[in-house]
PDB file of C-alpha atoms in Angstrom:
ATOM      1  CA  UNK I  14      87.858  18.969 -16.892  1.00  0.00           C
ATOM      2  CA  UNK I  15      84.564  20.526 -16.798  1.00  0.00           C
ATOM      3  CA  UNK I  16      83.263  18.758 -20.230  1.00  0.00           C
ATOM      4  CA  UNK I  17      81.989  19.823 -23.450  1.00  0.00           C
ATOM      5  CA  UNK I  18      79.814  23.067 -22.115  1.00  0.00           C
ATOM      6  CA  UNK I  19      76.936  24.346 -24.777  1.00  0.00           C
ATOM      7  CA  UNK I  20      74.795  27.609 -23.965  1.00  0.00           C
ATOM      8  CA  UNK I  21      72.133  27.692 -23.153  1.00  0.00           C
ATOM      9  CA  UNK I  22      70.703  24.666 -22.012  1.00  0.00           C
ATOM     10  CA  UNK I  23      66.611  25.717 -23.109  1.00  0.00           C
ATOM     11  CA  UNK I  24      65.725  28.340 -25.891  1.00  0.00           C
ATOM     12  CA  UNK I  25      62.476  28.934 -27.465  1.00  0.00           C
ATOM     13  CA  UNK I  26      62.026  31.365 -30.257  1.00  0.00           C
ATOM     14  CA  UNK I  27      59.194  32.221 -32.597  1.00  0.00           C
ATOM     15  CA  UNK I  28      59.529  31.765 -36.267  1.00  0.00           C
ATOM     16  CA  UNK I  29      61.823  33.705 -38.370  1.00  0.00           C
ATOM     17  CA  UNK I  30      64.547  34.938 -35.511  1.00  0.00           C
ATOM     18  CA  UNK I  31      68.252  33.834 -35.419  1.00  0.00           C
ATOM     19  CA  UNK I  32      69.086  31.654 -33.121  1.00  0.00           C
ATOM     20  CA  UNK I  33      73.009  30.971 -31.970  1.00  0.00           C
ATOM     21  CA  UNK I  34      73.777  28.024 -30.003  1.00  0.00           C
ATOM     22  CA  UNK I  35      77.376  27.770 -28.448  1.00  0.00           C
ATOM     23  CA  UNK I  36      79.950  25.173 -27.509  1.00  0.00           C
ATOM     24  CA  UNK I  37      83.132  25.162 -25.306  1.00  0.00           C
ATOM     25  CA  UNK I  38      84.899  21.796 -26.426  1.00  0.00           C
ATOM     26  CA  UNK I  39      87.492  19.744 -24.235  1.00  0.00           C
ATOM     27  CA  UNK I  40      90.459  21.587 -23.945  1.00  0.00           C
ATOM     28  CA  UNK I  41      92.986  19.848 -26.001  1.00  0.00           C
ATOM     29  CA  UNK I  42      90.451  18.331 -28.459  1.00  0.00           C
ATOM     30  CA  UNK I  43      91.218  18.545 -32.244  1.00  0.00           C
ATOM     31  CA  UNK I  44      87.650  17.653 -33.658  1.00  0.00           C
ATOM     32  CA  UNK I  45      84.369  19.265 -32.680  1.00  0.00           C
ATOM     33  CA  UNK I  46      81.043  17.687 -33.862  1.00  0.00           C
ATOM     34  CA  UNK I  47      77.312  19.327 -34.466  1.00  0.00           C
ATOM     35  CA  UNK I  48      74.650  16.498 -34.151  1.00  0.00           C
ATOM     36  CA  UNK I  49      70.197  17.373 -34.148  1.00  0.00           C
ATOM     37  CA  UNK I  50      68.240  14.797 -32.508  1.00  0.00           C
ATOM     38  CA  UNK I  51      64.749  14.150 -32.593  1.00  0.00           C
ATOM     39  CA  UNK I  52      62.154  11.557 -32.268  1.00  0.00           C
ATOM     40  CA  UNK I  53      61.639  11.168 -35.886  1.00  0.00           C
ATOM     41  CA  UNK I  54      65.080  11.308 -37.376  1.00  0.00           C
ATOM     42  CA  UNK I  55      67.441  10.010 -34.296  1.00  0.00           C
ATOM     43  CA  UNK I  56      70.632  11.546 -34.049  1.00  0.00           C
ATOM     44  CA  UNK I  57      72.377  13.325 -37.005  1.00  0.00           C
ATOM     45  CA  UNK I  58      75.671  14.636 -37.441  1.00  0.00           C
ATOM     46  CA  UNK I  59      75.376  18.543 -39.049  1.00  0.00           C
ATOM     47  CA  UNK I  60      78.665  19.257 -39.341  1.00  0.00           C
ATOM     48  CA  UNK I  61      82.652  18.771 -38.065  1.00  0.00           C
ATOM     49  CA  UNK I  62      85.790  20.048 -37.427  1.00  0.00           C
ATOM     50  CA  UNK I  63      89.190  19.551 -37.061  1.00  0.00           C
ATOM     51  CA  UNK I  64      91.340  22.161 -35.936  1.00  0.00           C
ATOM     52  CA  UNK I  65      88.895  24.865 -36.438  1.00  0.00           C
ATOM     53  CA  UNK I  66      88.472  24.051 -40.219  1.00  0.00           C
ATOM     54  CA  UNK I  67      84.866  22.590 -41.535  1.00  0.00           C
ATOM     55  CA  UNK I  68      85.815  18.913 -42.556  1.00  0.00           C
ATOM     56  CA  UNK I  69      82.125  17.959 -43.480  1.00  0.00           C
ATOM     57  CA  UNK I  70      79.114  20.197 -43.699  1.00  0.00           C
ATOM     58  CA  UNK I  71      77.147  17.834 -45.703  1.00  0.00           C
ATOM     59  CA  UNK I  72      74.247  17.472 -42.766  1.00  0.00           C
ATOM     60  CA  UNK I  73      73.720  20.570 -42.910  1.00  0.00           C
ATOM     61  CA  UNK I  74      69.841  20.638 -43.744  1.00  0.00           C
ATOM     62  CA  UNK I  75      69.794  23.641 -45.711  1.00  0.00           C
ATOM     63  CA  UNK I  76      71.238  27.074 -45.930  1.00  0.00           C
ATOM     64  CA  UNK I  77      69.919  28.672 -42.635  1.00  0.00           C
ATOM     65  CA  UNK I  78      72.271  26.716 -41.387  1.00  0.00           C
ATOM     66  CA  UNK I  79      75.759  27.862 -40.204  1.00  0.00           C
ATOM     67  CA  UNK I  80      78.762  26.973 -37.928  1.00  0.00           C
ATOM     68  CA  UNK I  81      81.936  28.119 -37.158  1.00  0.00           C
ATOM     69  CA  UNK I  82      84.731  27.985 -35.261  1.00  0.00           C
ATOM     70  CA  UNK I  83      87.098  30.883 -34.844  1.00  0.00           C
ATOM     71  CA  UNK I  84      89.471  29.199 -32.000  1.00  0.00           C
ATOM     72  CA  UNK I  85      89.889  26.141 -30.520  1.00  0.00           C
ATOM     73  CA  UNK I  86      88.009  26.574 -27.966  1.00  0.00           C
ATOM     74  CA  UNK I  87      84.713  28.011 -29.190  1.00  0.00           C
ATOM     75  CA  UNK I  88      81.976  27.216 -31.633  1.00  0.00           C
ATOM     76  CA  UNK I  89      78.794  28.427 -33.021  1.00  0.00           C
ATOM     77  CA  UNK I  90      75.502  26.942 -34.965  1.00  0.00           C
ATOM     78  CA  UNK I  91      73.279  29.611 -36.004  1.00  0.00           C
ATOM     79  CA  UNK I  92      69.854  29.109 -37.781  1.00  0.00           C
ATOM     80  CA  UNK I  93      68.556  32.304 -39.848  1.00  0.00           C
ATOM     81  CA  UNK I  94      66.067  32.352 -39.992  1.00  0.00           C
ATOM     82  CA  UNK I  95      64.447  29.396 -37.727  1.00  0.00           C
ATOM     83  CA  UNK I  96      61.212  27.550 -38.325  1.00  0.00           C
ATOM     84  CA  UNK I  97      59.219  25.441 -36.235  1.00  0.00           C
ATOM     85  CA  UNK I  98      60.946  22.051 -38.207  1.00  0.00           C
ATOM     86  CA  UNK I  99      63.768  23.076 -36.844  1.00  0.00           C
ATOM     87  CA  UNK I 100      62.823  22.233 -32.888  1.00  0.00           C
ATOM     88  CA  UNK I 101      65.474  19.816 -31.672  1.00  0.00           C
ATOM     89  CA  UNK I 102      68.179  18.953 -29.265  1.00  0.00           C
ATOM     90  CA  UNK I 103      71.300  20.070 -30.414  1.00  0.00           C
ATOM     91  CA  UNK I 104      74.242  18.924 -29.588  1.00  0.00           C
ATOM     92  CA  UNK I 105      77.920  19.575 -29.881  1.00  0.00           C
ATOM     93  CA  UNK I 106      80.764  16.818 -28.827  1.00  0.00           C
ATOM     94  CA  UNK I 107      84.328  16.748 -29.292  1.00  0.00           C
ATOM     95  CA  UNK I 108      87.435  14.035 -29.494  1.00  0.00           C
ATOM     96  CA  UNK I 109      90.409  14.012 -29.428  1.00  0.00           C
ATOM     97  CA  UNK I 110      91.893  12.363 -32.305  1.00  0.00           C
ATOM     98  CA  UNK I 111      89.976  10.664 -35.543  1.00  0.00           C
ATOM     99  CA  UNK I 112      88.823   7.241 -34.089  1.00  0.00           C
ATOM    100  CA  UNK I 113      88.698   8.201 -30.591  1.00  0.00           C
ATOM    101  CA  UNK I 114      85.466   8.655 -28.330  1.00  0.00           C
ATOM    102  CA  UNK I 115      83.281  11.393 -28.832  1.00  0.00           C
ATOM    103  CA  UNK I 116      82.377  13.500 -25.908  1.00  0.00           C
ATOM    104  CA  UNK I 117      79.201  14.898 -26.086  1.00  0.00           C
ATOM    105  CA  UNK I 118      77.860  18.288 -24.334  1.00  0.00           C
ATOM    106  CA  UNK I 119      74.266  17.972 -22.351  1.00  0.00           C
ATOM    107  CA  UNK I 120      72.486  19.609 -25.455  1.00  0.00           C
ATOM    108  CA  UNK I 121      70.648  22.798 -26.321  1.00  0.00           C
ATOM    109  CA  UNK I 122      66.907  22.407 -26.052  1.00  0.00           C
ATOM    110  CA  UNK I 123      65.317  24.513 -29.166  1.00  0.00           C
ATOM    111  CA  UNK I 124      61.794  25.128 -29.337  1.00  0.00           C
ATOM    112  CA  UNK I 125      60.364  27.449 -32.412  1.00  0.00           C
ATOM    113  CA  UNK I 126      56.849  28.200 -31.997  1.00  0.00           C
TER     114      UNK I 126
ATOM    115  CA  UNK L   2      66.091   0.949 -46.598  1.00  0.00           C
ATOM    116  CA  UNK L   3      67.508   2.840 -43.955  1.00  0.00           C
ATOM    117  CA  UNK L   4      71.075   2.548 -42.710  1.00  0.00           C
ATOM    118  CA  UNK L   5      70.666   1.587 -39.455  1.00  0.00           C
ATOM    119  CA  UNK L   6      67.633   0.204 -37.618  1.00  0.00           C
ATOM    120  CA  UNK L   7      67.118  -0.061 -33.925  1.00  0.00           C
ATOM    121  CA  UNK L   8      63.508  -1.208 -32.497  1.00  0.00           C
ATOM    122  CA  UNK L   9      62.775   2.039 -30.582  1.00  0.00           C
ATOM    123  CA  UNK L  10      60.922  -0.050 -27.745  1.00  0.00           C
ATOM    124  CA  UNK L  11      60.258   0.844 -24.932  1.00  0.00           C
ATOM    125  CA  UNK L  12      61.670  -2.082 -23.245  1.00  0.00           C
ATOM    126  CA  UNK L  13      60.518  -2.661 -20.014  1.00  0.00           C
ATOM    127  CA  UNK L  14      62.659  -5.199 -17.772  1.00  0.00           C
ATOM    128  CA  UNK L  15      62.590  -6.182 -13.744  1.00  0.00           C
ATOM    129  CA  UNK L  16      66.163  -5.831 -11.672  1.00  0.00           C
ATOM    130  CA  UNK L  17      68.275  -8.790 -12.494  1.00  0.00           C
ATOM    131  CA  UNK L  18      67.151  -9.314 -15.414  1.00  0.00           C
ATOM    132  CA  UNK L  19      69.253 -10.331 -18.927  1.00  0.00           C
ATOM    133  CA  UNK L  20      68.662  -7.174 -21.370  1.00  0.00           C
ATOM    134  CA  UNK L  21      69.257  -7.687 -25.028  1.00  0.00           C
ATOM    135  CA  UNK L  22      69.686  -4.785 -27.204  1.00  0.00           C
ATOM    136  CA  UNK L  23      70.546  -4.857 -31.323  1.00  0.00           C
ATOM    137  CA  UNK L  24      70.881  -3.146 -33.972  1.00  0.00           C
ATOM    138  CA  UNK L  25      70.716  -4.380 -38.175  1.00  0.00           C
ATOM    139  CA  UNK L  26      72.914  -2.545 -40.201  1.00  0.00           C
ATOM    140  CA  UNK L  27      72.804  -2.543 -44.469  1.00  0.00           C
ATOM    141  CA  UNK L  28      76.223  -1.184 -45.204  1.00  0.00           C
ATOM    142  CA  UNK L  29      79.475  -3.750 -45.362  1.00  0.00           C
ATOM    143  CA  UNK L  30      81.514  -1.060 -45.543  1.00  0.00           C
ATOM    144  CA  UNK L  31      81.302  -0.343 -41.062  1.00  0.00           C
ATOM    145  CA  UNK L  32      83.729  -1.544 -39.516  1.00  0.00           C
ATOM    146  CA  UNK L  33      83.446   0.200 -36.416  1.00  0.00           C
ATOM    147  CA  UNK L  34      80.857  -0.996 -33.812  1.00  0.00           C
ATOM    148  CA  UNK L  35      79.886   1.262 -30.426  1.00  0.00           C
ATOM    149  CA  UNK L  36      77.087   1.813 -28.016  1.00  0.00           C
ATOM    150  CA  UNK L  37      76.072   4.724 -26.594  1.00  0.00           C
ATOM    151  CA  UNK L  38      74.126   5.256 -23.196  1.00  0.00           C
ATOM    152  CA  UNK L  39      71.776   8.307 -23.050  1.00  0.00           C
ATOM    153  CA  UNK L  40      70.411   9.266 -19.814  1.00  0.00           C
ATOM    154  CA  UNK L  41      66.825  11.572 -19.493  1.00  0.00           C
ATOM    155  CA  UNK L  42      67.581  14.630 -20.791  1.00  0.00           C
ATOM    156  CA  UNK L  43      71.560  14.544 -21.060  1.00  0.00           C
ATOM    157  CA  UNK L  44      73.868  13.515 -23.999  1.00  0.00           C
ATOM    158  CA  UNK L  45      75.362  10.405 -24.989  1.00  0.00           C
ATOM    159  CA  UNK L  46      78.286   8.979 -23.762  1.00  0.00           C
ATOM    160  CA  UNK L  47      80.395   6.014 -25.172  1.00  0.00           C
ATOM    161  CA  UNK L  48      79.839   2.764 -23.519  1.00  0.00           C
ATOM    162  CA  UNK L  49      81.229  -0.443 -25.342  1.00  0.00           C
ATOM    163  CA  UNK L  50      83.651   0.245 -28.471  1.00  0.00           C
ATOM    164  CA  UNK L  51      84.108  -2.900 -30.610  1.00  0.00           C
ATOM    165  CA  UNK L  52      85.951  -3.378 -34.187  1.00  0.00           C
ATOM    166  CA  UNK L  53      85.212  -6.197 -36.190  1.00  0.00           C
ATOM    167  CA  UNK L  54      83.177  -9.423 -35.376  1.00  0.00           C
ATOM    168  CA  UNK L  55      82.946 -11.370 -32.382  1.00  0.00           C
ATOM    169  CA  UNK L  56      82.529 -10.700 -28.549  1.00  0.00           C
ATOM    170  CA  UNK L  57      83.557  -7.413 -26.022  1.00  0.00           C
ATOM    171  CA  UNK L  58      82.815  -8.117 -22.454  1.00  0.00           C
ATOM    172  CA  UNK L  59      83.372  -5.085 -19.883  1.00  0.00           C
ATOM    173  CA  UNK L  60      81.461  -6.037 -16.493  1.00  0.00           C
ATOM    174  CA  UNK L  61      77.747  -6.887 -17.242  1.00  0.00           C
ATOM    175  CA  UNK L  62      78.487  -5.701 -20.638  1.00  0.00           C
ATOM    176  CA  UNK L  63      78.864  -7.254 -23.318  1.00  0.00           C
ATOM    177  CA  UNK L  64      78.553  -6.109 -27.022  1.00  0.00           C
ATOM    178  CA  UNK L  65      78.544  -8.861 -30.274  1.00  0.00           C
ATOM    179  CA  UNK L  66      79.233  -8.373 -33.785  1.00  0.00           C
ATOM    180  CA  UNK L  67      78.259 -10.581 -36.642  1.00  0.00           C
ATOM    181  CA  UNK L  68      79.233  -8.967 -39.827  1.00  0.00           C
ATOM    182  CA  UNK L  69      78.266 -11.653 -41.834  1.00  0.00           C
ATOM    183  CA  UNK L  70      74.813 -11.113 -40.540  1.00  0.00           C
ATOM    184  CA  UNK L  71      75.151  -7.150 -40.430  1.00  0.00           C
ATOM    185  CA  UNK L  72      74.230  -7.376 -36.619  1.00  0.00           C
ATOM    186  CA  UNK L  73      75.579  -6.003 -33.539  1.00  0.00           C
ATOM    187  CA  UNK L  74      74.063  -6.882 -30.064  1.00  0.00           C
ATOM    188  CA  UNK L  75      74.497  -5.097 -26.922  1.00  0.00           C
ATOM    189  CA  UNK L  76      74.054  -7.509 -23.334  1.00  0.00           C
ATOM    190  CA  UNK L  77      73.057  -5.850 -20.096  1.00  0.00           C
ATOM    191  CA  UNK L  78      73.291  -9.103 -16.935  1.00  0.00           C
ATOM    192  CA  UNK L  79      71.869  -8.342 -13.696  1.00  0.00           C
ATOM    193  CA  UNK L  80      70.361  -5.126 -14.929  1.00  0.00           C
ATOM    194  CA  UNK L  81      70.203  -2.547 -12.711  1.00  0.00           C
ATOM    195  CA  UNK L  82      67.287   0.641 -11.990  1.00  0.00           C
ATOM    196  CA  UNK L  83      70.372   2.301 -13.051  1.00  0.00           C
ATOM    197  CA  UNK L  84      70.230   1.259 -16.130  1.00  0.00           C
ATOM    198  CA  UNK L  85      67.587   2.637 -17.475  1.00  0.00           C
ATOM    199  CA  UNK L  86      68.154   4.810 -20.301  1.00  0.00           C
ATOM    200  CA  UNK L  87      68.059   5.114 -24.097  1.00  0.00           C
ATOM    201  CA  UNK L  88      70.729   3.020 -25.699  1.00  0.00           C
ATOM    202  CA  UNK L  89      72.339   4.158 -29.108  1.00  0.00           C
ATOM    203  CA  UNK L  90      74.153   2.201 -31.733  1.00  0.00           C
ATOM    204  CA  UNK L  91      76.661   4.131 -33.771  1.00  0.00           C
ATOM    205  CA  UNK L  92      78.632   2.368 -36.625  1.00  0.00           C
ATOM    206  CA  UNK L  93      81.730   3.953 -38.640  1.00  0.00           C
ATOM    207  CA  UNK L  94      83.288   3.294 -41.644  1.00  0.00           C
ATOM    208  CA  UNK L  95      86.739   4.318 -40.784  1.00  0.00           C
ATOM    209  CA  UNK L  96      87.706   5.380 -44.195  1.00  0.00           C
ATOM    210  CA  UNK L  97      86.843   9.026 -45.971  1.00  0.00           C
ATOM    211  CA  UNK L  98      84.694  11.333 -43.778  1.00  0.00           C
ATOM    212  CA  UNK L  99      84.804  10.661 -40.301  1.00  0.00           C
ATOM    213  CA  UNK L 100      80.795   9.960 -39.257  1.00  0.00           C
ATOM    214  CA  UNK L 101      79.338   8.319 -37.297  1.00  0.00           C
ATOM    215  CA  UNK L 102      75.895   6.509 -38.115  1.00  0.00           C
ATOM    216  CA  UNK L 103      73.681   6.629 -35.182  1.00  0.00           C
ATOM    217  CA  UNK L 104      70.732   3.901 -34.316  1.00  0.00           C
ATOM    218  CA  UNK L 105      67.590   6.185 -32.852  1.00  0.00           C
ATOM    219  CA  UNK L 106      67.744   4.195 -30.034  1.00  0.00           C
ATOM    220  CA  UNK L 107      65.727   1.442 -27.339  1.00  0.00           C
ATOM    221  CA  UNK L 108      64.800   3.356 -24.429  1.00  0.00           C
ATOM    222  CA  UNK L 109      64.850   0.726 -21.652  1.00  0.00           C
ATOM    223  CA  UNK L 110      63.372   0.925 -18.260  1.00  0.00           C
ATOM    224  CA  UNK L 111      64.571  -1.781 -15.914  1.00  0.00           C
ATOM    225  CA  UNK L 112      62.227  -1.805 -12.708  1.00  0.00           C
ATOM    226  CA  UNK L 113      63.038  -2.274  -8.984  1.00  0.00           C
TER     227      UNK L 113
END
Protein backbone atom coordinates (compact mmCIF):
# COMPACT_ATOMS: atom_id res chain seq x y z
CA UNK A 1 0.00 0.00 0.00
CA UNK A 2 1.18 3.29 -1.04
CA UNK A 3 0.28 5.10 2.49
CA UNK A 4 -1.77 7.88 3.61
CA UNK A 5 -1.08 10.37 0.39
CA UNK A 6 -1.95 14.33 1.14
CA UNK A 7 -1.66 17.01 -1.80
CA UNK A 8 0.34 18.92 -2.12
CA UNK A 9 3.29 18.50 -0.21
CA UNK A 10 4.30 22.74 -0.09
CA UNK A 11 1.65 25.61 -0.52
CA UNK A 12 2.07 29.17 0.18
CA UNK A 13 -0.74 31.61 -0.12
CA UNK A 14 -1.21 35.24 0.78
CA UNK A 15 -3.77 36.29 3.25
CA UNK A 16 -7.39 35.98 2.71
CA UNK A 17 -7.43 33.01 -0.17
CA UNK A 18 -8.91 29.48 0.36
CA UNK A 19 -6.77 27.02 0.72
CA UNK A 20 -7.82 23.04 0.28
CA UNK A 21 -5.54 20.48 1.46
CA UNK A 22 -6.31 16.76 0.46
CA UNK A 23 -5.90 13.25 1.81
CA UNK A 24 -6.10 9.71 0.27
CA UNK A 25 -6.35 7.42 3.50
CA UNK A 26 -5.31 3.60 3.67
CA UNK A 27 -7.57 1.71 1.77
CA UNK A 28 -9.63 -0.20 4.16
CA UNK A 29 -9.28 2.33 7.03
CA UNK A 30 -12.46 3.32 8.99
CA UNK A 31 -11.09 6.53 10.83
CA UNK A 32 -9.32 9.46 9.23
CA UNK A 33 -7.61 12.11 11.47
CA UNK A 34 -6.72 16.08 10.80
CA UNK A 35 -3.76 17.09 13.13
CA UNK A 36 -1.70 21.12 12.79
CA UNK A 37 1.69 21.10 14.08
CA UNK A 38 3.84 23.78 14.94
CA UNK A 39 6.66 24.83 17.07
CA UNK A 40 4.58 26.58 19.53
CA UNK A 41 1.57 24.39 20.00
CA UNK A 42 3.02 20.68 19.06
CA UNK A 43 0.75 18.51 17.41
CA UNK A 44 -3.09 18.94 17.54
CA UNK A 45 -5.80 16.88 16.46
CA UNK A 46 -8.53 19.26 14.26
CA UNK A 47 -10.86 16.92 13.58
CA UNK A 48 -11.94 12.90 12.90
CA UNK A 49 -13.79 10.52 11.23
CA UNK A 50 -15.19 7.36 11.14
CA UNK A 51 -16.75 6.10 8.20
CA UNK A 52 -16.97 9.36 6.50
CA UNK A 53 -19.03 10.95 9.39
CA UNK A 54 -17.32 13.93 11.64
CA UNK A 55 -16.91 12.16 15.13
CA UNK A 56 -15.10 15.24 16.75
CA UNK A 57 -14.60 18.68 15.31
CA UNK A 58 -13.87 20.24 18.55
CA UNK A 59 -10.04 21.31 17.38
CA UNK A 60 -11.24 22.98 15.00
CA UNK A 61 -9.72 26.57 15.75
CA UNK A 62 -12.43 28.55 14.47
CA UNK A 63 -14.92 28.74 11.70
CA UNK A 64 -12.59 29.09 8.60
CA UNK A 65 -12.13 25.89 9.26
CA UNK A 66 -13.73 22.94 7.35
CA UNK A 67 -13.39 19.18 6.50
CA UNK A 68 -15.11 16.66 4.86
CA UNK A 69 -15.25 13.52 3.64
CA UNK A 70 -17.56 12.48 0.85
CA UNK A 71 -16.11 8.71 0.37
CA UNK A 72 -13.93 6.60 1.95
CA UNK A 73 -11.29 7.28 0.27
CA UNK A 74 -10.98 11.06 0.09
CA UNK A 75 -10.84 14.03 2.38
CA UNK A 76 -10.60 17.70 2.47
CA UNK A 77 -9.49 20.67 5.08
CA UNK A 78 -10.20 23.95 3.70
CA UNK A 79 -9.33 27.33 5.43
CA UNK A 80 -11.51 30.46 4.15
CA UNK A 81 -10.26 32.60 4.40
CA UNK A 82 -6.45 31.90 5.61
CA UNK A 83 -4.26 34.14 7.72
CA UNK A 84 -0.74 34.14 8.38
CA UNK A 85 -1.56 32.23 12.13
CA UNK A 86 -2.62 29.72 10.27
CA UNK A 87 1.07 28.56 8.73
CA UNK A 88 1.55 24.95 9.76
CA UNK A 89 2.14 21.39 8.84
CA UNK A 90 -0.89 19.69 8.34
CA UNK A 91 -1.41 16.48 8.55
CA UNK A 92 -3.94 13.79 7.88
CA UNK A 93 -3.53 9.95 9.27
CA UNK A 94 -5.78 7.16 9.30
CA UNK A 95 -6.42 3.63 11.35
CA UNK A 96 -8.00 1.13 11.09
CA UNK A 97 -10.10 0.45 13.97
CA UNK A 98 -10.56 2.72 17.39
CA UNK A 99 -7.37 1.79 19.41
CA UNK A 100 -5.27 0.82 16.61
CA UNK A 101 -2.10 2.76 15.20
CA UNK A 102 -2.48 5.81 13.45
CA UNK A 103 -0.87 6.17 10.12
CA UNK A 104 0.13 9.41 9.36
CA UNK A 105 0.58 11.09 5.71
CA UNK A 106 4.09 13.14 5.11
CA UNK A 107 2.15 16.51 5.73
CA UNK A 108 1.12 19.60 3.81
CA UNK A 109 3.55 22.44 4.28
CA UNK A 110 1.29 25.84 4.52
CA UNK A 111 2.83 29.06 4.41
CA UNK A 112 0.42 32.39 4.44
CA UNK A 113 2.31 35.42 3.88
CA UNK B 1 -0.83 23.40 33.66
CA UNK B 2 -0.60 21.85 30.47
CA UNK B 3 -1.55 18.27 29.69
CA UNK B 4 1.39 16.92 28.61
CA UNK B 5 4.98 18.16 28.91
CA UNK B 6 7.98 16.98 27.03
CA UNK B 7 11.49 18.96 27.42
CA UNK B 8 11.78 20.02 23.74
CA UNK B 9 15.74 19.61 23.94
CA UNK B 10 17.68 19.35 21.63
CA UNK B 11 19.40 16.38 22.91
CA UNK B 12 22.57 15.80 21.59
CA UNK B 13 24.11 12.14 22.17
CA UNK B 14 27.42 10.18 20.63
CA UNK B 15 26.75 6.50 18.84
CA UNK B 16 26.34 3.96 21.54
CA UNK B 17 25.14 5.89 23.75
CA UNK B 18 21.97 5.19 26.44
CA UNK B 19 19.16 7.88 25.36
CA UNK B 20 16.48 8.68 27.85
CA UNK B 21 13.41 10.32 26.73
CA UNK B 22 10.07 11.26 29.11
CA UNK B 23 7.26 12.71 29.24
CA UNK B 24 4.95 14.10 32.69
CA UNK B 25 1.48 13.79 32.20
CA UNK B 26 -1.46 15.63 34.69
CA UNK B 27 -4.47 13.60 33.74
CA UNK B 28 -5.22 10.00 35.63
CA UNK B 29 -7.68 9.40 33.39
CA UNK B 30 -4.73 8.01 30.23
CA UNK B 31 -4.44 4.91 30.10
CA UNK B 32 -2.88 4.54 26.91
CA UNK B 33 0.91 5.17 26.58
CA UNK B 34 2.81 5.45 22.86
CA UNK B 35 5.80 7.00 21.25
CA UNK B 36 6.06 8.36 18.15
CA UNK B 37 9.28 8.79 15.90
CA UNK B 38 9.31 11.84 13.54
CA UNK B 39 11.91 12.01 11.00
CA UNK B 40 13.07 15.73 9.24
CA UNK B 41 10.37 16.79 7.46
CA UNK B 42 8.03 13.56 7.36
CA UNK B 43 5.15 12.46 9.71
CA UNK B 44 5.03 10.45 12.68
CA UNK B 45 4.92 6.98 12.87
CA UNK B 46 4.10 4.68 15.92
CA UNK B 47 7.03 3.23 17.63
CA UNK B 48 6.42 1.61 21.18
CA UNK B 49 2.57 1.14 22.24
CA UNK B 50 2.23 0.44 25.99
CA UNK B 51 -1.09 0.19 28.30
CA UNK B 52 -0.83 0.56 31.81
CA UNK B 53 2.31 0.69 34.12
CA UNK B 54 5.42 -1.07 33.97
CA UNK B 55 8.05 -2.04 31.23
CA UNK B 56 7.79 -2.68 27.02
CA UNK B 57 11.02 -3.79 25.58
CA UNK B 58 11.16 -4.16 21.58
CA UNK B 59 15.03 -4.31 20.54
CA UNK B 60 16.93 -1.25 21.97
CA UNK B 61 13.60 -0.02 22.92
CA UNK B 62 12.20 0.17 25.71
CA UNK B 63 9.25 2.38 26.96
CA UNK B 64 8.20 2.67 31.08
CA UNK B 65 5.14 3.72 32.67
CA UNK B 66 4.65 4.86 36.20
CA UNK B 67 1.15 5.96 36.66
CA UNK B 68 1.48 6.57 40.08
CA UNK B 69 4.05 9.11 39.18
CA UNK B 70 2.16 10.29 35.88
CA UNK B 71 5.45 9.41 33.92
CA UNK B 72 6.26 7.55 30.91
CA UNK B 73 9.93 7.05 29.73
CA UNK B 74 11.10 6.09 26.42
CA UNK B 75 14.95 4.08 26.32
CA UNK B 76 17.04 4.21 23.18
CA UNK B 77 20.59 1.49 23.96
CA UNK B 78 23.31 1.64 21.58
CA UNK B 79 21.83 4.61 19.82
CA UNK B 80 22.32 4.81 16.45
CA UNK B 81 23.01 8.14 13.69
CA UNK B 82 19.81 6.64 12.71
CA UNK B 83 18.19 7.63 15.36
CA UNK B 84 18.08 10.89 15.24
CA UNK B 85 14.81 12.40 15.08
CA UNK B 86 12.05 14.14 17.05
CA UNK B 87 10.40 11.79 19.45
CA UNK B 88 6.60 12.27 20.38
CA UNK B 89 4.63 11.10 23.34
CA UNK B 90 0.95 10.58 22.75
CA UNK B 91 -1.35 9.44 25.67
CA UNK B 92 -5.19 8.29 25.31
CA UNK B 93 -7.86 7.98 27.45
CA UNK B 94 -9.62 5.15 25.84
CA UNK B 95 -13.03 6.14 26.88
CA UNK B 96 -15.44 8.96 25.04
CA UNK B 97 -13.75 10.72 22.07
CA UNK B 98 -11.06 8.96 20.58
CA UNK B 99 -7.80 11.59 20.88
CA UNK B 100 -4.89 11.38 21.19
CA UNK B 101 -2.75 13.89 23.41
CA UNK B 102 0.48 14.58 21.80
CA UNK B 103 3.93 15.64 23.75
CA UNK B 104 5.67 18.52 21.31
CA UNK B 105 8.46 16.48 21.27
CA UNK B 106 12.70 16.02 22.10
CA UNK B 107 14.40 16.32 18.93
CA UNK B 108 17.51 14.15 19.44
CA UNK B 109 20.62 14.07 17.43
CA UNK B 110 22.83 11.09 18.16
CA UNK B 111 26.39 11.72 16.51
CA UNK B 112 28.77 9.34 14.66
Amino acid sequence: DAGVIQSPRHEVTEMGQEVTLRCKPISGHDYLFWYRQTMMRGLELLIYFNNNVPIDDSGMPEDRFSAKMPNASFSTLKIQPSEPRDSAVYFCASSLNRGQTQYFGPGTRLLVL
Amino acid sequence: QKEVEQDPGPLSVPEGAIVSLNCTYSNSAFQYFMWYRQYSRKGPELLMYTYSSGNKEDGRFTAQVDKSSKYISLFIRDSQPSDSATYLCALDSGAGSYQLTFGKGTKLSVIP
